[in-house]
Coordinates of C-alpha atoms in Angstrom, one line a residue:
Chain A
M1 CA 60.8 -181.6 -163.5
V2 CA 59.7 -178.9 -160.9
R3 CA 58.6 -180.2 -157.6
K4 CA 56.1 -178.9 -155.1
Q5 CA 59.0 -177.9 -152.7
D6 CA 60.4 -175.6 -155.5
F7 CA 57.5 -173.3 -155.1
D8 CA 57.1 -170.5 -152.5
Q9 CA 53.5 -169.9 -151.8
I10 CA 53.2 -166.0 -151.8
A11 CA 49.5 -165.5 -151.5
P12 CA 46.7 -168.2 -150.9
L13 CA 46.4 -168.9 -154.8
V14 CA 49.8 -167.6 -155.9
W15 CA 52.9 -169.8 -156.0
E16 CA 56.2 -168.7 -157.1
I17 CA 59.2 -170.4 -158.6
P18 CA 62.0 -168.1 -157.5
T19 CA 65.1 -167.0 -160.0
S20 CA 67.2 -169.2 -157.5
Y21 CA 65.6 -172.2 -159.0
R22 CA 67.8 -172.2 -162.1
E23 CA 70.6 -169.7 -162.8
D24 CA 69.5 -169.0 -166.2
M25 CA 66.2 -167.7 -165.2
R26 CA 65.9 -163.8 -165.5
V27 CA 62.5 -163.4 -163.6
P28 CA 60.6 -165.7 -161.3
V29 CA 57.4 -167.8 -162.4
R30 CA 54.2 -167.0 -160.6
V31 CA 51.5 -169.5 -160.9
F32 CA 47.7 -168.9 -160.0
A33 CA 46.3 -171.8 -158.9
S34 CA 44.6 -173.9 -156.0
E35 CA 46.9 -176.5 -154.5
D36 CA 44.9 -179.3 -156.3
I37 CA 45.4 -177.6 -159.6
L38 CA 49.0 -176.9 -159.0
E39 CA 49.7 -180.6 -158.1
H40 CA 47.9 -181.9 -161.1
A41 CA 49.8 -179.6 -163.4
M42 CA 53.1 -181.1 -162.1
D43 CA 52.1 -184.3 -164.0
D44 CA 53.4 -182.7 -167.3
K45 CA 56.1 -180.4 -168.5
S46 CA 54.0 -177.2 -167.9
F47 CA 56.3 -175.7 -165.2
S48 CA 59.7 -176.7 -166.7
Q49 CA 58.4 -174.7 -169.9
A50 CA 57.4 -171.8 -167.6
V51 CA 61.0 -171.9 -166.2
N52 CA 62.3 -171.9 -169.7
T53 CA 60.2 -168.9 -170.7
A54 CA 61.7 -167.0 -167.7
C55 CA 65.0 -167.3 -169.4
L56 CA 63.9 -165.0 -172.3
P57 CA 65.8 -161.6 -172.3
G58 CA 64.2 -158.4 -171.4
L59 CA 61.4 -159.9 -169.4
V60 CA 60.0 -157.6 -166.8
S61 CA 58.8 -158.5 -163.2
H62 CA 57.6 -162.3 -163.6
V63 CA 56.1 -164.8 -165.9
A64 CA 52.4 -165.4 -165.0
V65 CA 51.0 -168.7 -165.4
M66 CA 47.0 -169.2 -165.2
P67 CA 45.3 -172.2 -163.4
D68 CA 44.2 -173.5 -167.0
V69 CA 48.0 -174.3 -167.6
H70 CA 49.1 -177.3 -169.5
Q71 CA 52.3 -178.4 -171.5
G72 CA 52.7 -176.8 -174.8
Y73 CA 55.7 -176.3 -177.2
G74 CA 58.3 -174.1 -175.7
F75 CA 56.1 -171.6 -173.8
P76 CA 53.2 -173.3 -171.5
I77 CA 49.7 -172.9 -172.5
G78 CA 48.2 -170.4 -170.1
G79 CA 51.5 -168.4 -169.8
V80 CA 52.0 -164.7 -169.9
A81 CA 55.2 -162.9 -170.4
A82 CA 56.1 -159.2 -170.5
S83 CA 59.2 -158.1 -172.4
H84 CA 60.3 -154.4 -172.1
A85 CA 59.4 -152.7 -175.4
E86 CA 62.8 -151.1 -175.9
E87 CA 65.2 -153.7 -174.2
G88 CA 63.2 -156.8 -174.6
I89 CA 62.5 -159.6 -177.3
I90 CA 59.5 -161.0 -179.3
S91 CA 59.1 -164.6 -179.7
P92 CA 56.8 -166.0 -182.3
G93 CA 56.7 -169.5 -180.8
A94 CA 55.7 -167.8 -177.5
I95 CA 52.7 -166.3 -179.3
G96 CA 51.6 -169.6 -181.2
Y97 CA 51.1 -170.8 -184.6
D98 CA 47.4 -170.1 -184.3
I99 CA 47.9 -166.3 -184.0
N100 CA 44.9 -164.5 -182.6
C101 CA 43.2 -167.7 -181.8
G102 CA 40.2 -166.2 -179.8
V103 CA 36.6 -166.2 -179.1
R104 CA 33.6 -164.2 -179.9
L105 CA 30.3 -164.1 -177.9
L106 CA 27.0 -163.0 -179.4
S107 CA 23.9 -162.6 -177.2
T108 CA 20.2 -162.9 -178.3
R109 CA 16.8 -161.8 -177.2
L110 CA 15.5 -165.4 -177.5
D111 CA 14.5 -167.5 -174.5
Y112 CA 15.7 -171.0 -174.7
E113 CA 12.4 -172.5 -173.8
E114 CA 10.8 -170.5 -176.5
V115 CA 13.1 -172.0 -179.4
K116 CA 14.2 -175.3 -177.8
S117 CA 12.3 -177.2 -180.4
R118 CA 14.2 -175.5 -183.2
L119 CA 17.5 -176.3 -181.8
P120 CA 18.2 -179.3 -184.1
D121 CA 17.5 -177.2 -187.3
L122 CA 19.7 -174.5 -185.9
A123 CA 22.6 -176.7 -185.2
T124 CA 22.3 -178.2 -188.7
S125 CA 22.1 -174.8 -190.3
L126 CA 25.0 -173.5 -188.4
Y127 CA 27.0 -176.7 -189.3
H128 CA 26.3 -176.1 -193.1
R129 CA 26.9 -172.4 -193.2
C130 CA 30.0 -172.4 -191.2
P131 CA 32.7 -174.5 -193.1
S132 CA 34.5 -176.6 -190.8
G133 CA 37.3 -179.5 -191.1
V134 CA 40.8 -179.5 -192.0
G135 CA 41.9 -177.4 -195.0
E136 CA 38.3 -176.6 -195.8
S137 CA 37.8 -173.5 -198.1
G138 CA 35.7 -170.6 -197.0
T139 CA 32.6 -169.0 -198.5
V140 CA 34.7 -165.8 -199.1
P141 CA 37.4 -166.3 -201.5
L142 CA 39.9 -163.5 -201.4
S143 CA 42.0 -162.0 -204.2
N144 CA 45.5 -160.8 -203.4
A145 CA 44.4 -157.1 -203.1
D146 CA 41.4 -158.4 -200.8
L147 CA 43.7 -160.2 -198.6
E148 CA 45.9 -157.2 -198.0
Q149 CA 42.9 -155.1 -197.1
V150 CA 41.7 -157.8 -194.7
C151 CA 45.3 -157.7 -193.2
R152 CA 45.1 -154.0 -192.8
D153 CA 41.5 -153.5 -191.6
G154 CA 40.7 -156.9 -190.0
S155 CA 36.8 -156.9 -188.7
A156 CA 36.1 -153.6 -190.5
W157 CA 36.9 -155.2 -193.8
A158 CA 34.2 -158.0 -193.2
A159 CA 31.8 -155.2 -192.0
K160 CA 32.4 -153.1 -194.9
N161 CA 32.0 -156.0 -197.3
G162 CA 28.5 -157.2 -196.1
Y163 CA 29.6 -159.6 -193.3
G164 CA 28.6 -157.7 -190.2
R165 CA 27.9 -154.2 -189.0
Q166 CA 29.7 -151.3 -187.4
E167 CA 28.7 -152.4 -183.8
D168 CA 30.5 -155.8 -184.3
V169 CA 33.7 -153.8 -185.0
E170 CA 33.4 -151.6 -181.8
F171 CA 32.7 -154.7 -179.6
T172 CA 36.0 -156.5 -180.7
E173 CA 39.5 -156.1 -179.0
E174 CA 41.3 -153.2 -180.6
S175 CA 38.2 -152.6 -182.8
G176 CA 39.2 -155.6 -184.9
A177 CA 42.5 -154.3 -186.2
I178 CA 45.6 -154.1 -184.3
P179 CA 47.9 -151.5 -185.8
G180 CA 51.2 -152.0 -187.7
A181 CA 50.0 -154.6 -190.2
D182 CA 52.2 -154.7 -193.3
P183 CA 51.3 -157.1 -195.9
S184 CA 54.3 -156.5 -198.1
V185 CA 56.2 -159.0 -195.7
L186 CA 53.9 -161.8 -196.3
S187 CA 55.4 -164.7 -198.3
K188 CA 53.5 -166.1 -201.4
R189 CA 52.9 -169.3 -199.4
A190 CA 51.2 -167.4 -196.7
R191 CA 49.0 -165.6 -199.1
D192 CA 48.2 -168.8 -200.9
R193 CA 47.0 -170.4 -197.7
G194 CA 45.2 -167.4 -196.4
K195 CA 43.1 -166.6 -199.5
P196 CA 40.7 -169.4 -199.4
Q197 CA 40.3 -169.7 -195.7
L198 CA 38.4 -166.6 -194.6
G199 CA 35.1 -167.7 -192.9
T200 CA 36.3 -171.0 -191.8
L201 CA 36.1 -172.6 -188.4
G202 CA 38.9 -175.3 -189.0
A203 CA 39.3 -178.5 -186.7
G204 CA 40.7 -179.4 -183.6
N205 CA 39.2 -177.8 -180.5
H206 CA 37.8 -175.0 -182.6
F207 CA 33.9 -174.8 -182.2
I208 CA 30.6 -173.0 -182.4
E209 CA 28.4 -173.4 -179.5
V210 CA 24.8 -172.2 -178.9
E211 CA 24.6 -171.6 -175.1
V212 CA 22.0 -170.6 -172.4
V213 CA 22.6 -168.2 -169.8
D214 CA 22.5 -170.5 -166.9
E215 CA 23.5 -168.2 -164.0
I216 CA 24.1 -164.4 -163.6
F217 CA 26.8 -163.5 -161.0
H218 CA 27.0 -159.7 -161.7
E219 CA 23.7 -158.1 -162.7
E220 CA 25.0 -154.7 -163.9
A221 CA 27.7 -156.2 -166.1
A222 CA 25.4 -159.0 -167.6
D223 CA 22.8 -156.5 -168.3
A224 CA 25.5 -154.3 -170.2
M225 CA 26.4 -157.5 -172.1
G226 CA 23.0 -158.2 -173.0
L227 CA 23.0 -161.5 -171.2
R228 CA 19.7 -162.4 -169.3
K229 CA 19.1 -165.7 -167.4
G230 CA 17.6 -168.2 -169.8
S231 CA 18.5 -166.5 -173.0
L232 CA 20.4 -167.8 -175.8
T233 CA 23.9 -167.1 -176.9
V234 CA 26.4 -168.1 -179.6
L235 CA 30.1 -168.8 -178.9
I236 CA 32.5 -168.7 -181.8
H237 CA 36.2 -170.2 -181.2
T238 CA 38.6 -170.0 -184.1
G239 CA 41.6 -168.1 -185.2
S240 CA 43.8 -167.2 -188.1
R241 CA 43.8 -170.6 -189.8
G242 CA 46.4 -171.8 -192.2
F243 CA 47.5 -168.0 -192.9
G244 CA 48.5 -167.8 -189.1
H245 CA 50.3 -171.1 -188.9
Q246 CA 52.3 -170.3 -192.2
I247 CA 53.4 -166.8 -190.8
C248 CA 54.5 -168.4 -187.4
S249 CA 56.2 -171.2 -189.0
E250 CA 58.2 -169.1 -191.2
Y251 CA 59.3 -166.7 -188.3
V252 CA 60.2 -169.5 -186.0
K253 CA 62.3 -170.8 -188.7
S254 CA 64.1 -167.5 -189.6
F255 CA 64.5 -166.5 -186.0
Q256 CA 66.7 -169.6 -185.5
S257 CA 69.6 -167.6 -186.8
A258 CA 68.6 -164.3 -185.3
V259 CA 69.3 -165.4 -181.8
D260 CA 73.0 -166.1 -182.9
R261 CA 73.1 -162.5 -184.5
Y262 CA 71.9 -160.9 -181.3
G263 CA 73.8 -163.2 -178.9
I264 CA 70.7 -164.8 -177.3
E265 CA 71.1 -168.1 -175.6
L266 CA 67.9 -170.1 -175.0
P267 CA 67.1 -173.4 -173.3
D268 CA 64.5 -174.4 -176.1
R269 CA 65.0 -173.6 -179.9
E270 CA 61.0 -173.1 -180.0
L271 CA 61.5 -169.8 -177.8
V272 CA 63.5 -168.2 -180.6
C273 CA 63.1 -164.4 -180.4
A274 CA 64.7 -161.1 -181.6
P275 CA 64.9 -157.8 -179.9
I276 CA 61.6 -156.0 -180.4
T277 CA 63.2 -153.0 -181.9
S278 CA 65.5 -155.0 -184.4
P279 CA 64.5 -155.3 -188.2
E280 CA 63.5 -159.0 -187.7
G281 CA 61.4 -158.1 -184.5
R282 CA 59.8 -155.3 -186.4
E283 CA 59.0 -157.6 -189.4
Y284 CA 57.5 -160.2 -187.2
Q285 CA 55.0 -157.7 -185.7
S286 CA 54.0 -156.5 -189.2
A287 CA 53.3 -160.1 -190.0
M288 CA 51.7 -160.9 -186.8
A289 CA 49.2 -158.2 -187.1
C290 CA 48.1 -159.4 -190.6
A291 CA 47.3 -162.8 -189.1
A292 CA 45.7 -161.3 -186.0
N293 CA 43.4 -159.1 -188.4
F294 CA 42.7 -161.9 -190.6
A295 CA 41.5 -164.0 -187.4
F296 CA 39.4 -160.9 -186.4
A297 CA 37.8 -160.7 -189.6
N298 CA 37.5 -164.6 -189.8
R299 CA 35.3 -164.6 -186.5
Q300 CA 33.4 -161.6 -188.0
V301 CA 32.5 -163.7 -191.1
L302 CA 31.5 -166.7 -189.1
A303 CA 29.3 -164.4 -186.9
H304 CA 27.6 -163.1 -190.0
H305 CA 27.1 -166.8 -191.1
A306 CA 25.7 -167.6 -187.7
R307 CA 23.0 -164.7 -188.1
S308 CA 21.9 -166.1 -191.5
A309 CA 21.5 -169.4 -189.8
F310 CA 19.4 -167.9 -187.2
E311 CA 17.4 -166.0 -189.8
E312 CA 16.7 -169.2 -191.9
V313 CA 15.4 -171.1 -188.9
L314 CA 13.5 -168.8 -186.9
A315 CA 12.3 -166.0 -189.3
G316 CA 8.7 -165.9 -189.4
S317 CA 8.4 -167.6 -185.9
V318 CA 10.0 -165.0 -183.6
D319 CA 10.1 -161.3 -183.7
D320 CA 14.0 -160.9 -182.9
F321 CA 16.2 -163.6 -184.0
D322 CA 19.3 -161.1 -184.4
L323 CA 22.6 -161.9 -182.7
Y324 CA 24.3 -158.9 -180.8
P325 CA 28.0 -158.5 -180.3
V326 CA 28.9 -159.0 -176.6
Y327 CA 32.8 -159.1 -177.3
D328 CA 35.6 -160.7 -179.2
I329 CA 39.0 -161.2 -177.7
A330 CA 42.3 -163.2 -178.6
H331 CA 44.1 -165.5 -176.5
N332 CA 47.1 -166.0 -178.4
M333 CA 48.8 -162.8 -179.1
G334 CA 51.5 -160.4 -178.5
K335 CA 50.3 -156.9 -177.6
M336 CA 52.3 -153.5 -177.1
E337 CA 50.9 -152.3 -173.8
T338 CA 52.0 -150.2 -170.8
H339 CA 51.8 -151.9 -167.2
Q340 CA 52.7 -150.8 -163.9
V341 CA 55.9 -152.5 -162.8
N342 CA 57.4 -151.7 -159.4
G343 CA 55.5 -148.3 -159.4
D344 CA 56.6 -147.2 -162.9
E345 CA 54.6 -147.2 -166.2
V346 CA 56.6 -149.4 -168.4
P347 CA 55.9 -150.0 -172.1
V348 CA 56.0 -153.8 -172.7
C349 CA 55.1 -156.6 -175.3
V350 CA 52.7 -158.8 -173.6
H351 CA 53.0 -162.4 -175.0
R352 CA 49.7 -164.2 -174.0
K353 CA 49.5 -167.8 -175.1
G354 CA 46.4 -169.4 -174.0
A355 CA 45.7 -166.4 -172.0
T356 CA 43.2 -163.6 -172.1
R357 CA 43.6 -160.0 -172.0
A358 CA 41.5 -158.9 -168.9
F359 CA 41.8 -155.1 -168.7
G360 CA 40.0 -153.6 -165.7
P361 CA 37.7 -150.8 -165.4
G362 CA 38.6 -147.2 -166.8
F363 CA 40.3 -148.6 -170.0
E364 CA 39.8 -146.2 -172.7
G365 CA 39.9 -148.7 -175.5
L366 CA 36.7 -150.5 -174.2
P367 CA 33.2 -149.8 -175.8
E368 CA 31.7 -147.0 -173.6
V369 CA 28.9 -149.4 -172.2
Y370 CA 32.0 -151.6 -170.6
R371 CA 34.4 -148.7 -169.7
S372 CA 33.4 -148.4 -166.0
L373 CA 33.1 -152.2 -165.5
G374 CA 36.0 -153.8 -167.1
Q375 CA 36.8 -155.7 -170.3
P376 CA 34.5 -158.8 -171.0
V377 CA 36.5 -162.0 -170.8
L378 CA 35.3 -165.0 -172.7
V379 CA 36.3 -168.5 -171.2
P380 CA 35.0 -171.6 -173.2
G381 CA 34.9 -174.7 -171.0
S382 CA 35.4 -178.1 -172.5
M383 CA 32.8 -179.4 -175.0
G384 CA 29.5 -180.1 -173.5
T385 CA 30.5 -178.2 -170.1
A386 CA 30.0 -174.8 -168.8
S387 CA 31.6 -171.6 -170.5
W388 CA 32.1 -168.4 -168.5
V389 CA 31.7 -164.7 -169.0
L390 CA 34.0 -162.8 -166.8
M391 CA 35.5 -159.3 -166.7
G392 CA 38.7 -157.8 -166.0
T393 CA 39.7 -156.3 -162.8
E394 CA 42.3 -153.9 -161.2
G395 CA 43.7 -157.1 -159.6
S396 CA 44.4 -158.6 -163.0
M397 CA 46.2 -155.1 -164.1
A398 CA 48.2 -155.4 -160.7
Q399 CA 49.1 -159.1 -160.7
S400 CA 49.1 -160.6 -164.3
F401 CA 49.6 -158.0 -166.8
G402 CA 45.9 -157.6 -167.3
S403 CA 45.4 -161.1 -168.0
T404 CA 43.6 -164.2 -167.0
C405 CA 42.6 -167.6 -167.9
H406 CA 41.2 -168.6 -171.3
G407 CA 39.4 -172.1 -170.9
A408 CA 39.5 -175.2 -169.0
G409 CA 42.9 -176.6 -169.9
R410 CA 43.7 -180.2 -170.9
T411 CA 44.7 -182.7 -168.4
M412 CA 44.9 -185.8 -170.8
S413 CA 46.6 -186.6 -174.1
R414 CA 44.4 -186.7 -177.2
T415 CA 45.6 -190.4 -177.8
Q416 CA 44.4 -191.3 -174.2
A417 CA 41.2 -189.6 -174.7
K418 CA 40.4 -191.7 -177.7
K419 CA 41.3 -194.7 -175.9
E420 CA 38.8 -194.1 -173.4
V421 CA 35.7 -192.3 -175.2
W422 CA 34.1 -193.5 -178.6
G423 CA 33.1 -190.5 -180.5
E424 CA 29.9 -191.9 -181.5
D425 CA 29.1 -192.9 -177.9
L426 CA 30.0 -189.3 -176.7
R427 CA 27.9 -187.7 -179.4
D428 CA 24.9 -189.8 -178.2
E429 CA 25.5 -189.0 -174.4
L430 CA 25.6 -185.3 -175.1
Q431 CA 22.5 -185.4 -177.3
Q432 CA 20.7 -187.5 -174.4
N433 CA 21.7 -184.5 -172.2
G434 CA 20.0 -182.2 -174.4
I435 CA 23.1 -181.0 -176.4
Q436 CA 22.9 -181.0 -180.2
V437 CA 26.2 -182.3 -181.6
R438 CA 27.2 -181.7 -185.5
A439 CA 30.7 -182.9 -185.9
G440 CA 32.5 -183.8 -189.2
S441 CA 35.1 -186.3 -187.3
M442 CA 33.9 -188.7 -184.6
P443 CA 37.6 -189.5 -183.6
G444 CA 38.0 -185.7 -183.5
L445 CA 35.1 -185.3 -181.2
A446 CA 36.4 -187.9 -178.9
E447 CA 39.7 -186.2 -178.6
E448 CA 37.8 -183.1 -177.2
A449 CA 36.0 -185.2 -174.7
P450 CA 35.2 -183.4 -171.4
L451 CA 37.1 -186.0 -169.3
A452 CA 40.4 -184.8 -171.2
Y453 CA 40.1 -181.3 -169.6
K454 CA 40.3 -179.8 -166.1
D455 CA 37.0 -178.6 -164.3
V456 CA 36.5 -175.1 -165.9
D457 CA 34.4 -174.2 -162.8
A458 CA 37.4 -174.8 -160.6
V459 CA 39.7 -172.6 -163.0
V460 CA 37.3 -169.8 -162.8
E461 CA 36.9 -170.0 -158.9
V462 CA 40.8 -169.5 -158.8
V463 CA 40.9 -166.5 -161.2
S464 CA 37.8 -165.1 -159.2
D465 CA 39.3 -165.7 -155.6
A466 CA 42.6 -164.5 -156.9
G467 CA 41.2 -161.2 -158.1
I468 CA 42.5 -161.5 -161.6
A469 CA 39.0 -161.6 -163.1
A470 CA 35.3 -161.1 -161.6
K471 CA 32.3 -163.6 -162.5
V472 CA 29.5 -162.1 -164.8
A473 CA 27.8 -165.1 -166.0
R474 CA 27.8 -169.1 -166.5
L475 CA 26.8 -170.5 -169.7
R476 CA 25.7 -174.0 -170.5
P477 CA 25.7 -175.6 -174.1
V478 CA 22.7 -176.7 -176.0
A479 CA 24.4 -177.0 -179.4
V480 CA 28.0 -177.8 -180.4
I481 CA 29.3 -177.6 -183.9
K482 CA 32.6 -178.9 -184.8
G483 CA 34.9 -179.8 -187.7
Chain B
M1 CA 69.0 -202.9 -194.6
N2 CA 67.9 -199.6 -192.6
K3 CA 66.2 -200.1 -189.3
G4 CA 64.0 -197.4 -188.3
G5 CA 60.5 -196.6 -186.7
F6 CA 58.7 -194.1 -184.7
E7 CA 56.4 -194.3 -181.6
E8 CA 53.9 -191.6 -180.1
V9 CA 55.1 -189.9 -177.1
D10 CA 52.5 -188.8 -174.7
H11 CA 51.7 -185.1 -174.7
T12 CA 49.0 -183.4 -172.9
A13 CA 47.6 -181.2 -175.7
D14 CA 49.6 -181.6 -178.7
W15 CA 51.2 -184.6 -180.6
S16 CA 54.7 -185.9 -180.3
I17 CA 56.6 -188.8 -181.9
R18 CA 60.0 -190.3 -181.0
V19 CA 61.7 -191.2 -184.3
W20 CA 64.9 -193.2 -184.9
G21 CA 66.9 -194.6 -188.0
S22 CA 70.4 -195.6 -189.1
D23 CA 71.0 -192.4 -190.9
M24 CA 69.5 -189.1 -191.8
E25 CA 67.7 -190.6 -194.6
E26 CA 66.0 -193.1 -192.5
L27 CA 65.2 -190.6 -190.0
L28 CA 63.5 -188.3 -192.4
R29 CA 61.6 -191.0 -193.7
Q30 CA 60.2 -192.6 -190.4
A31 CA 59.4 -188.9 -189.3
A32 CA 57.2 -188.5 -192.6
K33 CA 55.6 -191.7 -191.9
G34 CA 54.9 -190.9 -188.2
M35 CA 53.4 -187.5 -189.3
L36 CA 51.3 -189.1 -191.8
Q37 CA 49.9 -191.7 -189.4
L38 CA 49.1 -189.2 -187.0
L39 CA 47.2 -187.4 -189.7
N40 CA 45.3 -190.2 -190.6
A41 CA 46.1 -189.3 -194.2
R42 CA 44.9 -192.4 -196.2
P43 CA 45.1 -192.4 -200.0
E44 CA 42.2 -192.6 -202.4
E45 CA 42.3 -195.3 -205.2
G46 CA 44.1 -193.8 -208.1
Q47 CA 47.4 -193.2 -209.9
G48 CA 50.1 -191.4 -207.8
N49 CA 52.4 -188.7 -209.0
W50 CA 56.1 -187.9 -208.0
L51 CA 56.9 -184.5 -206.7
D52 CA 60.2 -183.2 -206.4
I53 CA 61.2 -181.7 -203.0
D54 CA 64.6 -179.9 -202.4
I55 CA 65.4 -178.3 -199.0
E56 CA 68.4 -176.4 -197.7
A57 CA 68.7 -175.8 -194.1
E58 CA 71.2 -174.3 -191.3
D59 CA 71.3 -177.8 -189.5
P60 CA 69.7 -181.2 -189.1
E61 CA 67.1 -180.0 -186.8
E62 CA 66.0 -177.2 -189.3
L63 CA 66.2 -179.7 -192.2
M64 CA 63.7 -182.1 -190.4
V65 CA 61.4 -179.2 -189.6
S66 CA 61.4 -177.9 -193.3
W67 CA 61.0 -181.5 -194.7
L68 CA 57.8 -182.1 -192.5
E69 CA 56.6 -178.6 -193.0
E70 CA 56.8 -179.2 -196.7
L71 CA 54.8 -182.4 -196.7
L72 CA 52.3 -180.9 -194.3
F73 CA 51.7 -177.8 -196.7
L74 CA 51.4 -180.1 -199.8
H75 CA 48.9 -182.5 -197.8
E76 CA 46.8 -179.5 -196.5
T77 CA 46.6 -177.3 -199.7
K78 CA 46.6 -180.0 -202.3
H79 CA 44.7 -182.5 -200.3
I80 CA 47.3 -185.4 -201.2
T81 CA 49.1 -188.0 -199.1
F82 CA 52.3 -189.7 -199.7
L83 CA 52.9 -193.4 -200.5
E84 CA 56.8 -193.5 -200.8
F85 CA 59.9 -191.4 -200.8
D86 CA 62.9 -191.7 -203.0
F87 CA 65.9 -189.6 -201.4
R88 CA 68.4 -188.8 -204.1
S89 CA 70.7 -187.1 -201.8
V90 CA 70.5 -186.3 -198.0
G91 CA 73.1 -184.3 -196.1
E92 CA 73.0 -182.6 -192.6
K93 CA 71.9 -179.4 -194.3
H94 CA 70.3 -180.3 -197.5
L95 CA 67.9 -183.1 -199.1
S96 CA 66.6 -183.8 -202.4
A97 CA 63.8 -186.3 -202.8
A98 CA 61.0 -187.2 -204.7
A99 CA 57.7 -188.2 -203.0
K100 CA 55.2 -190.4 -204.5
S101 CA 51.7 -188.6 -203.8
A102 CA 48.2 -189.8 -204.1
P103 CA 44.7 -187.9 -203.6
S104 CA 44.0 -188.1 -199.8
K105 CA 40.5 -189.2 -198.3
R106 CA 38.8 -186.4 -196.6
P107 CA 41.3 -185.8 -193.6
D108 CA 39.9 -185.8 -190.2
K109 CA 43.0 -184.9 -188.3
H110 CA 44.8 -181.6 -188.3
I111 CA 48.4 -180.5 -187.5
K112 CA 48.9 -176.9 -187.4
A113 CA 52.6 -176.9 -187.5
V114 CA 55.9 -178.8 -186.9
T115 CA 57.6 -177.3 -184.0
F116 CA 61.4 -177.2 -182.7
H117 CA 60.4 -177.9 -179.3
N118 CA 62.6 -180.7 -177.7
M119 CA 63.9 -181.5 -181.1
D120 CA 67.6 -182.7 -180.9
I121 CA 68.9 -185.1 -183.3
I122 CA 71.4 -187.5 -181.4
E123 CA 73.2 -190.6 -181.7
K124 CA 72.0 -193.5 -179.7
D125 CA 72.6 -197.3 -179.6
G126 CA 74.1 -196.9 -183.1
N127 CA 71.1 -195.1 -184.5
I128 CA 70.2 -191.4 -184.6
E129 CA 66.9 -190.3 -183.1
T130 CA 65.0 -187.1 -182.2
E131 CA 61.5 -186.2 -180.6
I132 CA 59.2 -184.3 -182.7
V133 CA 56.2 -182.1 -181.3
F134 CA 53.4 -181.0 -183.6
D135 CA 51.1 -178.3 -182.7
V136 CA 47.7 -179.4 -183.1

């Protein structure tokens, strides 16, 4: 286990495990954390996993670890690693099974107080319109040809087929489709899992929340994002569902032999990888892009269903019940990007697992309204607690490969949470606090109890003070929809 | 008489079990039981069907992952659970089994994937054992 004395504090909120810690480390690990968060993260295997990650071949500069870090499998959640685009590797397990798990935020022109009495109906309508739960089928069954088109076009497929509009596509990372998707590499099993699942929320920590803008920290950015104090927003958190899980599982397995072929030695089989430029590496990128684009389309379809729920409940009683896109961003993804490393522009594949891209001002790929400000970053908190809207900074570009935190981060196992919390009690407590809850599974609700997570406000203070994101607005939930 | 079992191992975010058995067959059986317990995959009343499962792998760890993935895939896509297993042949790199299935009650737990993390099938105290981490 990594101990506190193994770290060098290189800045007030940055702690480094140098390569001298273990001889197979190729780059150091840099953790963004307060002393308190750092000490608590030593309770599990987060930093041992970060050290293992630092052994991957072809990494540049350092492995960055966000303050919402917790133990995962192979790669820690909250980890960021950039491998050289020509000499480095790509690792499916380091991106995760839920490829392009991410978050979409929609703003409204509705004041919370104006529609407060309709929230129970709104929560019920969202729950019924947005299929959730394990293995649940969606409302958009796809043919094989449709699925291939979703893989290529992502959000644009959904918008073109009546599940959204052009501005939704524009306000999505990579305009809702990362390049290079090639459905010809997909297995029958991946296709069979993907075809019925478009437009589903899933289970676990996935959710839809209706939230109120509680506090604004950056007026200009909040204005650009359509966020006004007291207005309602909708936050959608889900990913590529069984389609992505299947694709990742297949490549983690097939890469077990790739490491032997390329003479790569690893401390953990879950970190298996292949050179980015190898046939195996290229094929995984093509499959990963299919899953990523499926996830963008999935959140797009759910956003469309959320609009329908608002229309069903509020049409006739308010003038404008529309949901406007703020942004949609991934937090499990491998992206080909260029970053400054020791003064040079270096092409890299940035693996972000439980970490959010947070590009600073001036990035051409942002919608024009955000270009001079920085990319919106969406940070859901634990259920029933605050969520945050941040934006990328020059500091995130300089320190963390344009990345920042993705949530609160767990501190307690699911089993322990269920021992300490009864799902029905939690639902009642949230409802007493003015939060509508619609959940298919009470044990599932208990597993996601706020006490199982870090304080998201403390996590956000770290990334803000360390300069790897800037605060824009704080949101508080008024309705939670879960599988 | 095979003596095997499983127990949950604490994990911050995902699920993990330690599994042991006298041989590979028992290890595979206990791992399946452990995963189904985590899934809370309870059978509905009704007649079960026997399904054939044949798997080839490069080594025992991959065999374990592939076995559990197969059961997970069938559980999620066909909404079934499993009542018992009849292993016809088990080696370090292959298995041939029949699994008695039954319709599953609406599942309220989800496992995204079976991982290779920390998986290392070792001999200990006259048994073989391993840890298995599931992505949740």
